[in-house]
């Protein structure tokens, strides 16, 4: 039994210690917004925040988590907040998602980027966001990130 | 239906109908499940539409939502005629039900870009009919004439006070459904054509959209798989007993082409699966490699006599009821000395949907329940009935959101496996999840093809005859379906149609298909036939322009005098990149290319600018113009075009599944490069709306980017690329 901190709560998780955080979130805690895409850390569909940094949760074993604080897409906009996180708002305004499967991971990656760089250049956005979107929603993502960044700064 | 319309349908849709089990005139049946899914006592306006006592309108959107935005588009079509408050219309994902059949496909299938166009008229009538019933009920209630009433945003005006849909829905639902309700004039459309965000976006940005992989039930079992390199392979299994002893493992089950390991958690099932190994004793792919794949396709040009096509001239648009006169074409080719010849090839492609293949199923006393990301719920239901021996009405199929489909989730191979896994644990939901590696290795690939083309030009440089031959595997043959019902022994039009565009006014054209039996699992891939043939057709036309020394755009336009819609998209796309006429191939490192594709009521052109420096390619910009008739959702439509270009760009630049030792080598994204944000050049999309009826969108741009790009590379002065992917030749 491991105790992990997810979305501000201490949660007891009975999964095997070598279970990737991705599967513990999805199957033990029912947090299915975090998606399985590749299992090798290549696609980013499973991106969550670990102590504020974007990590690919398929590459983090439960036993390696320690006291790290995990935030998933379900808690990106805190329950007490009335509105969605600026990145989520920008994603709707720019109408980014198509199938939507990769978007929670994409949004988590972008939110972490904006947390450490509130005004990223287009070049930074293109270099730093390396999640795969098979629907090819990329053309709208740069604009949406910049819109979200402007919103975060104000 | 007129004969010509019938033939247009046959040209692409007929293939699907044929593959998906004939036709079947299926009309309204009532689904009690809808009642359970909405308010306590909603007023029902047919199987898809109901209005609850609070005035909430509920629409079961009959198509699968896999990113193309048809949930929004179909809801808009109904709401436009119904005049409800669009904010108060809830959309539900569908289940398999004959009442939900797409009128164009005559079955419930989401494929071939025909959802919006196929349902358009029937859903307008649904909305308009319900509106007429609501007005009639209001008129009766108020004791006034129908003519004095009007409807706006779910309110009926004209009486002493407005009546809401909630007030009147129960009365209205008891009235007869009008057979031919009056429809709005397109000029009145307000929702259709609006730029408002799709209804599904909220769920998709908050992680609350339920995809197939998210299906969950208490006490659910997860199945991981061990799969042979081919569904028909024979094999022996090692390690099953050890796997069965591992923590959490519930059962090990033989399934089609492999073994399923059932456990309480995915990770436990997967760990157990990893200690099981299959030793293949016989496989239809035994010994297959890239080399003998290619050799097989080349040998087919000589060894396989092309079968005649169904009696339809696929090279014209719309298709005509005449076959090309082979003797005349051959004579025309021999008559002029100015010949252009080229050989092309494209490899197998993977679908790589972001959601790996998955499907859940539960078999219990009530019957079989299948829940998953399905493009063909009707066929999945038939498969379920066949496998379990249950009558069709005991098989319920519920469609989740699809994390991408692109044709892969049209297949039912994974549904079969999911049902077999569920049969081993009666009473419990069993969710089968494929790994990404299995998703790649056991894909039903877009087939590889090879082409040999020859054309002759007259003294003015205009083509007088084109003869194009294609070899490669038939999707219909792999799935053991006749390419057309009643046309057994005839060629599979899916492989060869539009290998020479019928739209081009060229006096003699001949397409031939040398069917090649390779036994590679193959299936439909976004844009189907055009995914390979737009590259072959539009590359070869470009080569003729080069041979004639004429500007590539002008050369095309000269053969498209009677195609105003194609001309318009070509001219628009060219203008978007500032196309200036000049001799082709003289770009000195800076090239521009153009290409188009078309289908019934949809025309898409792409113009590209590139820089080629030595062996390095840089794509400077991409511009696309689309005329798909009436546009329901312009922002989503633009997204389909730009996203479709990115999808096609992946295939053009990097897409290639290698084979060696009788199995595909692609294992994960590391072996199958995907474009990332940094790879995607600026893409501009222009819509040229018009007309009264929507045309296909989702597949329009995907096949066009490869020829536009390769044409631009040749224009830059680099060697013409005749074999995809481009990364075989240039660094990107």
GROMACS .gro file of C-alpha atoms in nm, chain A residues 14-20 23 26-28 31-45 58 73-77 84 87-89 91-104 106-107 122-123 125-142 145, chain B residues 65-68 195-198 200-202 204-209 211 213-214 222 247 264-268 271 350-356 401-404 406 431 433-437 525-526 633-636 638-640 642-644 646-647 650 668-670 672 674-680 683:
model
  146
   14UNK     CA    1  -0.290  -0.068  -0.337
   15UNK     CA    2  -0.139  -0.116  -0.681
   16UNK     CA    3   0.190  -0.300  -0.725
   17UNK     CA    4   0.485  -0.067  -0.650
   18UNK     CA    5   0.619  -0.092  -1.006
   19UNK     CA    6   0.287   0.024  -1.151
   20UNK     CA    7   0.329   0.338  -1.358
   23UNK     CA    8  -0.226   0.331  -1.445
   26UNK     CA    9  -0.664   0.568  -1.409
   27UNK     CA   10  -0.746   0.238  -1.242
   28UNK     CA   11  -0.701   0.298  -0.867
   31UNK     CA   12  -0.882   0.973  -1.289
   32UNK     CA   13  -0.923   0.877  -1.654
   33UNK     CA   14  -0.853   1.221  -1.798
   34UNK     CA   15  -0.487   1.115  -1.807
   35UNK     CA   16  -0.452   0.900  -2.118
   36UNK     CA   17  -0.248   0.600  -2.222
   37UNK     CA   18  -0.089   0.665  -2.560
   38UNK     CA   19   0.240   0.483  -2.596
   39UNK     CA   20   0.374   0.359  -2.262
   40UNK     CA   21   0.727   0.475  -2.345
   41UNK     CA   22   0.709   0.845  -2.271
   42UNK     CA   23   0.703   0.938  -2.637
   43UNK     CA   24   0.360   1.088  -2.696
   44UNK     CA   25   0.273   1.291  -2.387
   45UNK     CA   26  -0.091   1.184  -2.365
   58UNK     CA   27   0.372   0.630  -1.783
   73UNK     CA   28  -0.625   1.742  -1.563
   74UNK     CA   29  -0.920   1.687  -1.330
   75UNK     CA   30  -0.774   1.938  -1.084
   76UNK     CA   31  -0.602   2.182  -1.319
   77UNK     CA   32  -0.879   2.428  -1.252
   84UNK     CA   33  -1.161   2.678  -1.617
   87UNK     CA   34  -0.521   2.718  -2.094
   88UNK     CA   35  -0.849   2.525  -2.101
   89UNK     CA   36  -1.038   2.845  -2.177
   91UNK     CA   37  -0.834   2.575  -2.592
   92UNK     CA   38  -1.210   2.622  -2.621
   93UNK     CA   39  -1.188   2.976  -2.758
   94UNK     CA   40  -0.939   2.871  -3.026
   95UNK     CA   41  -1.135   2.548  -3.084
   96UNK     CA   42  -0.823   2.335  -3.064
   97UNK     CA   43  -0.950   1.982  -2.989
   98UNK     CA   44  -1.064   1.740  -3.255
   99UNK     CA   45  -1.084   1.385  -3.121
  100UNK     CA   46  -0.957   1.530  -2.793
  101UNK     CA   47  -0.766   1.224  -2.675
  102UNK     CA   48  -0.426   1.393  -2.652
  103UNK     CA   49  -0.557   1.727  -2.529
  104UNK     CA   50  -0.552   1.672  -2.151
  106UNK     CA   51  -0.123   1.874  -2.417
  107UNK     CA   52  -0.300   2.116  -2.183
  122UNK     CA   53   0.664   3.111  -3.049
  123UNK     CA   54   1.000   2.937  -3.081
  125UNK     CA   55   0.638   2.700  -2.750
  126UNK     CA   56   0.733   2.497  -3.056
  127UNK     CA   57   1.044   2.355  -2.888
  128UNK     CA   58   0.896   2.288  -2.548
  129UNK     CA   59   0.563   2.130  -2.637
  130UNK     CA   60   0.649   1.789  -2.775
  131UNK     CA   61   0.321   1.605  -2.731
  132UNK     CA   62   0.183   1.415  -3.030
  133UNK     CA   63  -0.158   1.504  -3.173
  134UNK     CA   64  -0.264   1.266  -3.449
  135UNK     CA   65  -0.557   1.484  -3.556
  136UNK     CA   66  -0.300   1.752  -3.636
  137UNK     CA   67  -0.441   2.032  -3.423
  138UNK     CA   68  -0.096   2.196  -3.406
  139UNK     CA   69  -0.179   2.498  -3.626
  140UNK     CA   70  -0.415   2.628  -3.357
  141UNK     CA   71  -0.199   2.542  -3.058
  142UNK     CA   72   0.059   2.820  -3.080
  145UNK     CA   73  -0.090   2.909  -2.594
  219UNK     CA   74  -1.744   1.120  -3.286
  220UNK     CA   75  -1.376   1.072  -3.363
  221UNK     CA   76  -1.263   1.430  -3.395
  222UNK     CA   77  -1.444   1.532  -3.709
  349UNK     CA   78  -1.838   3.005  -3.579
  350UNK     CA   79  -1.936   2.913  -3.222
  351UNK     CA   80  -1.729   2.645  -3.044
  352UNK     CA   81  -1.831   2.282  -3.058
  354UNK     CA   82  -1.782   1.853  -2.717
  355UNK     CA   83  -1.491   2.084  -2.639
  356UNK     CA   84  -1.566   2.131  -2.271
  358UNK     CA   85  -1.240   1.728  -2.412
  359UNK     CA   86  -1.043   1.998  -2.231
  360UNK     CA   87  -1.145   1.884  -1.884
  361UNK     CA   88  -1.067   1.517  -1.933
  362UNK     CA   89  -1.427   1.414  -1.880
  363UNK     CA   90  -1.501   1.282  -2.229
  365UNK     CA   91  -1.329   0.731  -2.470
  367UNK     CA   92  -1.027   0.317  -2.302
  368UNK     CA   93  -1.212   0.497  -2.020
  376UNK     CA   94  -0.864  -0.586  -1.792
  401UNK     CA   95  -0.091  -1.169  -0.882
  418UNK     CA   96  -0.774  -0.709  -1.218
  419UNK     CA   97  -0.544  -0.432  -1.343
  420UNK     CA   98  -0.386  -0.344  -1.675
  421UNK     CA   99  -0.033  -0.340  -1.538
  422UNK     CA  100  -0.074  -0.687  -1.388
  425UNK     CA  101   0.327  -0.805  -1.681
  504UNK     CA  102  -0.021   0.275  -3.998
  505UNK     CA  103  -0.323   0.451  -3.852
  506UNK     CA  104  -0.166   0.521  -3.512
  507UNK     CA  105  -0.478   0.662  -3.353
  508UNK     CA  106  -0.378   0.832  -3.029
  509UNK     CA  107  -0.614   0.603  -2.842
  510UNK     CA  108  -0.466   0.257  -2.888
  555UNK     CA  109  -1.587   0.885  -2.803
  556UNK     CA  110  -1.313   0.764  -3.035
  557UNK     CA  111  -0.957   0.879  -2.969
  558UNK     CA  112  -0.908   0.899  -3.344
  560UNK     CA  113  -0.906   0.726  -3.944
  585UNK     CA  114  -1.189  -0.428  -2.122
  587UNK     CA  115  -0.642  -0.281  -2.417
  588UNK     CA  116  -0.382  -0.317  -2.687
  589UNK     CA  117  -0.035  -0.179  -2.625
  590UNK     CA  118   0.095   0.082  -2.865
  591UNK     CA  119   0.332  -0.182  -2.996
  679UNK     CA  120  -0.713   0.472  -4.400
  680UNK     CA  121  -0.821   0.833  -4.399
  787UNK     CA  122  -1.933   2.452  -3.900
  788UNK     CA  123  -1.662   2.663  -4.064
  789UNK     CA  124  -1.414   2.658  -3.774
  790UNK     CA  125  -1.434   2.282  -3.744
  792UNK     CA  126  -1.096   2.454  -4.134
  793UNK     CA  127  -0.959   2.236  -3.855
  794UNK     CA  128  -1.037   1.924  -4.056
  796UNK     CA  129  -0.541   2.181  -4.161
  797UNK     CA  130  -0.545   1.867  -3.944
  798UNK     CA  131  -0.593   1.652  -4.253
  800UNK     CA  132  -0.081   1.737  -4.096
  801UNK     CA  133  -0.206   1.377  -4.116
  804UNK     CA  134   0.319   1.258  -4.173
  822UNK     CA  135   0.619   0.253  -3.121
  823UNK     CA  136   0.631   0.620  -3.210
  824UNK     CA  137   1.009   0.605  -3.206
  826UNK     CA  138   0.715   0.575  -3.679
  828UNK     CA  139   0.504   1.178  -3.604
  829UNK     CA  140   0.509   1.551  -3.670
  830UNK     CA  141   0.537   1.760  -3.355
  831UNK     CA  142   0.454   2.125  -3.306
  832UNK     CA  143   0.803   2.226  -3.419
  833UNK     CA  144   0.766   2.033  -3.746
  834UNK     CA  145   0.447   2.190  -3.872
  837UNK     CA  146  -0.094   2.632  -4.287
   0.00000   0.00000   0.00000
